[in-house]
mmCIF file of C-alpha atoms in Angstrom:
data_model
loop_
_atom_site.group_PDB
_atom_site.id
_atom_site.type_symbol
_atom_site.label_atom_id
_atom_site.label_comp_id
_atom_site.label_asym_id
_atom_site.label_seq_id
_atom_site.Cartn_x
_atom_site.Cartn_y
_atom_site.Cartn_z
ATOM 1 C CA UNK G 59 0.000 0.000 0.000
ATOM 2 C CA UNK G 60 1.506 3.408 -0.968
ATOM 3 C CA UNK G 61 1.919 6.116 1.937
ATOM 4 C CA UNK G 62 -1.255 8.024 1.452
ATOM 5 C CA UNK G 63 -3.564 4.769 1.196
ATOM 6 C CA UNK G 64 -2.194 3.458 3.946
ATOM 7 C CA UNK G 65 -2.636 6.649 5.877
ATOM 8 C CA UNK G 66 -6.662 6.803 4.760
ATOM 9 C CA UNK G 67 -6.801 3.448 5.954
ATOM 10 C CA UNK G 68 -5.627 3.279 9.071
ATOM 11 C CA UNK G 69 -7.535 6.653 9.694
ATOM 12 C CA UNK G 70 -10.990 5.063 8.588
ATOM 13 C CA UNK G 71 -10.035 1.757 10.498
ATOM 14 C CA UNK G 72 -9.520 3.983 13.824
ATOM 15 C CA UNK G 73 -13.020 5.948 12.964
ATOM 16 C CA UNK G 74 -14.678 2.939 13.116
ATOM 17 C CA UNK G 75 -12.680 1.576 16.015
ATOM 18 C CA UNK G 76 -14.167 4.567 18.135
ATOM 19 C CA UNK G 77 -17.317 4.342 16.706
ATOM 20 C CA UNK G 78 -17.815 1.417 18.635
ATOM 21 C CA UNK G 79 -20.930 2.403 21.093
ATOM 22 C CA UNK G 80 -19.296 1.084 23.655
ATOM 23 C CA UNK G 81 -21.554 2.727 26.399
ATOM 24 C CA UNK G 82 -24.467 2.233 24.706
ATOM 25 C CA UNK G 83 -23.924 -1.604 24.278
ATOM 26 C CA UNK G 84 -22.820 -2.157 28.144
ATOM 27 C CA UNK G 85 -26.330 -0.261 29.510
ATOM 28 C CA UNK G 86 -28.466 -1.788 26.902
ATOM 29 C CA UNK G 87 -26.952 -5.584 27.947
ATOM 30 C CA UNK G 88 -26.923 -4.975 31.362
ATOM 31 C CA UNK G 89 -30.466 -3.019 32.132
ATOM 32 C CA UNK G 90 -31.700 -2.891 28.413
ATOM 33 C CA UNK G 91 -32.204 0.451 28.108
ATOM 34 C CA UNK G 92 -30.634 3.064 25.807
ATOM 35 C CA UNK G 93 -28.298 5.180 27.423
ATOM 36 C CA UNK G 94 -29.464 8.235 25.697
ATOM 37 C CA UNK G 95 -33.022 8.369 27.245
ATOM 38 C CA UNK G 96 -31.473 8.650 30.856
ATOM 39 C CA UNK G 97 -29.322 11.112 32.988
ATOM 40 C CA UNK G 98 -27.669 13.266 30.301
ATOM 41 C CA UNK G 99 -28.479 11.551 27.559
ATOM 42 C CA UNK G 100 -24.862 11.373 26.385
ATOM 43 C CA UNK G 101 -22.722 8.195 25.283
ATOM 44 C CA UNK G 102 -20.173 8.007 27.643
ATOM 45 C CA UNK G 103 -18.786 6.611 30.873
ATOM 46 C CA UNK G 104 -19.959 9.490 33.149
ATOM 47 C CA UNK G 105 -23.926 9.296 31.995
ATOM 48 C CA UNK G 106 -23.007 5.155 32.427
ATOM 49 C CA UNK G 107 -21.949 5.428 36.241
ATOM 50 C CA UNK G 108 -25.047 7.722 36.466
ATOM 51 C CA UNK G 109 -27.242 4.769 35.118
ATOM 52 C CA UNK G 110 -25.796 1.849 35.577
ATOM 53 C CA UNK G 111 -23.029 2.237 38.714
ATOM 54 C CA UNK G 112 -20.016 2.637 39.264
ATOM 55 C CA UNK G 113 -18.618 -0.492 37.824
ATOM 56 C CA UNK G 114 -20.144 -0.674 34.365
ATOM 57 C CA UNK G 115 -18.934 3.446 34.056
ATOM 58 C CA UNK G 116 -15.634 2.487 34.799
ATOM 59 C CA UNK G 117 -15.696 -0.480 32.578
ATOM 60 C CA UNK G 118 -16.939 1.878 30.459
ATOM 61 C CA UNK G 119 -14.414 4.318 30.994
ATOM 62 C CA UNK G 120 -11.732 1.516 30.183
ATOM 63 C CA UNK G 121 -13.433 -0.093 27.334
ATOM 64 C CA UNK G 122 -12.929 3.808 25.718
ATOM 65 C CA UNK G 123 -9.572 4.478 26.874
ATOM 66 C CA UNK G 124 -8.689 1.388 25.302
ATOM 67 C CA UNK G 125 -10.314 2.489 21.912
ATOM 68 C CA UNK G 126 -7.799 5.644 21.886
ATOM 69 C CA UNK G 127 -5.037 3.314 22.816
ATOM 70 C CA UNK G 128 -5.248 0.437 20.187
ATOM 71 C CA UNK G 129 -5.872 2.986 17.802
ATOM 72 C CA UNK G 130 -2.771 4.717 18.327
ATOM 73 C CA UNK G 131 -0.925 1.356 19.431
ATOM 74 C CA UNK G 132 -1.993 -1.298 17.213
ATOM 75 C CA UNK G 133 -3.815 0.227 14.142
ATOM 76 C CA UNK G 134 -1.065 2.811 13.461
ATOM 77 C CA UNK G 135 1.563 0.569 13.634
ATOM 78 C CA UNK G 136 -0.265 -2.225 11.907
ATOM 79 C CA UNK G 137 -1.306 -0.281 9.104
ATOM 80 C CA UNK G 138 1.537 2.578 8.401
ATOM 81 C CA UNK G 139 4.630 1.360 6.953
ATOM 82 C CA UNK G 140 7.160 2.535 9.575
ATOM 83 C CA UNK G 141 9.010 5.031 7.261
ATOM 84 C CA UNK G 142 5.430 6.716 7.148
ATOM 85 C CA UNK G 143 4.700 6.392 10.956
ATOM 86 C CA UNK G 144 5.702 9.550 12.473
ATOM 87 C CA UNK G 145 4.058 10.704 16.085
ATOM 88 C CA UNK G 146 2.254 13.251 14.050
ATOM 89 C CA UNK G 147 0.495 10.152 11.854
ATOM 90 C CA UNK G 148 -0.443 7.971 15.364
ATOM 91 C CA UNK G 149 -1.673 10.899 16.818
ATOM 92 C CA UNK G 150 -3.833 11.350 13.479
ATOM 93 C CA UNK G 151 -4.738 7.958 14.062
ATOM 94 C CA UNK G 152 -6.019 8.820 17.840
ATOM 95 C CA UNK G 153 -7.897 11.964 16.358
ATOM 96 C CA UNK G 154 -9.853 9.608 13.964
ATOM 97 C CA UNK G 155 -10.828 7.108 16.727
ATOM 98 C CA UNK G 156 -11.809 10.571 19.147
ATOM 99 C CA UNK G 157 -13.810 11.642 16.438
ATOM 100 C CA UNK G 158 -15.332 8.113 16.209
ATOM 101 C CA UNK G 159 -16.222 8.243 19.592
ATOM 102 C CA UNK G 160 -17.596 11.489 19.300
ATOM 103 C CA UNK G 161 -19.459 11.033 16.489
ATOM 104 C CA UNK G 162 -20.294 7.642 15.666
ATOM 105 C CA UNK G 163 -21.631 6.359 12.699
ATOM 106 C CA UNK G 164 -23.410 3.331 14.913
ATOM 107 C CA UNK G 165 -25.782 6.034 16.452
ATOM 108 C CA UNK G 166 -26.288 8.605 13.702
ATOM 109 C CA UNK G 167 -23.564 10.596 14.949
ATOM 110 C CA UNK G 168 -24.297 11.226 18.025
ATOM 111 C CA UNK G 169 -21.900 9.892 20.714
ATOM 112 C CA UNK G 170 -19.826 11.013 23.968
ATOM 113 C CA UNK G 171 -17.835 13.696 24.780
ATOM 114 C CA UNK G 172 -14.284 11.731 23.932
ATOM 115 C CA UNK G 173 -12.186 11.782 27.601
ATOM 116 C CA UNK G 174 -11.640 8.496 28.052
ATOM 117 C CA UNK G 175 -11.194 7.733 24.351
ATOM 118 C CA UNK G 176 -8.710 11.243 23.650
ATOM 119 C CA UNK G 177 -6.523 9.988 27.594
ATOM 120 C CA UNK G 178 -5.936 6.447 25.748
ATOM 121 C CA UNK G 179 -4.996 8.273 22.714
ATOM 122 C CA UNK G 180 -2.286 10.359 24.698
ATOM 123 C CA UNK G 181 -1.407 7.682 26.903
ATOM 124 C CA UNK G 182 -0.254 5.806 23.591
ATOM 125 C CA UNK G 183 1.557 8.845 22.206
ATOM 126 C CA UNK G 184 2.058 11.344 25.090
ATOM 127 C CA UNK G 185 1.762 9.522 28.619
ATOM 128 C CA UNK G 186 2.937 12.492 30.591
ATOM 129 C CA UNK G 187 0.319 14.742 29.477
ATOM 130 C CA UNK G 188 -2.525 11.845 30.136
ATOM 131 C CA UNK G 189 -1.670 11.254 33.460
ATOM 132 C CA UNK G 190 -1.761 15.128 33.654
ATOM 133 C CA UNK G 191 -5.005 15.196 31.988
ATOM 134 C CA UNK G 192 -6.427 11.997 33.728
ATOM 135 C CA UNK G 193 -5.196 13.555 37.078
ATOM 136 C CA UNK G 194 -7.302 16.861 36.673
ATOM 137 C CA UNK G 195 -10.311 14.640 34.999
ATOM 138 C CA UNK G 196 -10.526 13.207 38.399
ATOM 139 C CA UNK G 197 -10.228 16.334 40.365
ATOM 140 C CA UNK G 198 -13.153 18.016 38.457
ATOM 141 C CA UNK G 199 -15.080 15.051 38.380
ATOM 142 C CA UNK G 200 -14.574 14.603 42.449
ATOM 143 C CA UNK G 201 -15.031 18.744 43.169
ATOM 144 C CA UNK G 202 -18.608 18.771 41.079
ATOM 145 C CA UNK G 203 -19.911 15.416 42.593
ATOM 146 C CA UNK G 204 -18.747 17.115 46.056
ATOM 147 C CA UNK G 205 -20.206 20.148 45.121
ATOM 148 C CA UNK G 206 -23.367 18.275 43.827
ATOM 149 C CA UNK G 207 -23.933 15.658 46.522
ATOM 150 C CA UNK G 208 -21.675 16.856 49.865
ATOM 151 C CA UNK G 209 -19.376 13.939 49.703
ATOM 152 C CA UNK G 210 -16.629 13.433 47.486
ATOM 153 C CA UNK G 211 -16.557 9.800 45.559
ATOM 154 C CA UNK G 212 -12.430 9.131 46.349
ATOM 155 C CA UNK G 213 -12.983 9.384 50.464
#
């Protein structure tokens, strides 16, 4: 495959990697319900934890971290000759699967917000600035749930 075939490619392949409804799947098998109509009616591991619990949101969570990460990982490097793959190309790679995630072509382009997906996606390319990222993720997340129920969810 030349260069920029191999470059579409793997950029489709990692679309279609983060177009995997990943949240939508885990709440419809576990409570059959579609995790738009509840909470915020967003696609992601948050609106999971808020209808599902804790565990099935972070499985969630984990599921789309690992979308960003095999895209950048496994797809890249699978399907980019290596004189073609430079950072800038995985990270193109990561973009497509964010975007997949974002936007997926599963649920007529309508997905989740792309954290989880965009920290696997750094912590494939980048892992100083995801753990930077994940760390203030958790802080906001752990400030508004104080701020929203008294408690915090870490103590």
């Amino acid at each position: 495959m030349t260069p920029p075939v191999s470059l579409l490619v793997a950029g489709v392949s990692a679309y279609l990697l983060g177009s995997i409804p990943t949240a939508y799947l885990v709440v419809h098998w576990l409570k059959r319900v579609d995790v738009r109509t509840v909470g915020s009616g967003n696609v992601g591991a948050t609106n999971v934890t808020r209808a599902a619990g804790l565990g099935p949101g972070l499985a969630v969570f984990l599921l789309d971290l690992g979308k960003g990460l095999a895209s950048v990982l496994v797809l890249a490097r699978w399907l980019i000759p290596p004189e073609t793959l430079t950072p800038v190309a995985s990270l193109g790679c990561g973009l497509s699967a964010v975007l997949g995630h974002a936007f997926p072509v599963f649920l007529r382009f309508q997905g989740g917000k792309g954290v989880a997906t965009t920290i696997g996606v750094l912590l494939g390319t980048l892992p100083w600035i995801a753990g930077i990222w994940l760390l203030v993720w958790a802080g906001c997340f752990a400030f508004w749930a104080w701020l929203r129920e008294g408690r915090s969810p870490f103590w």
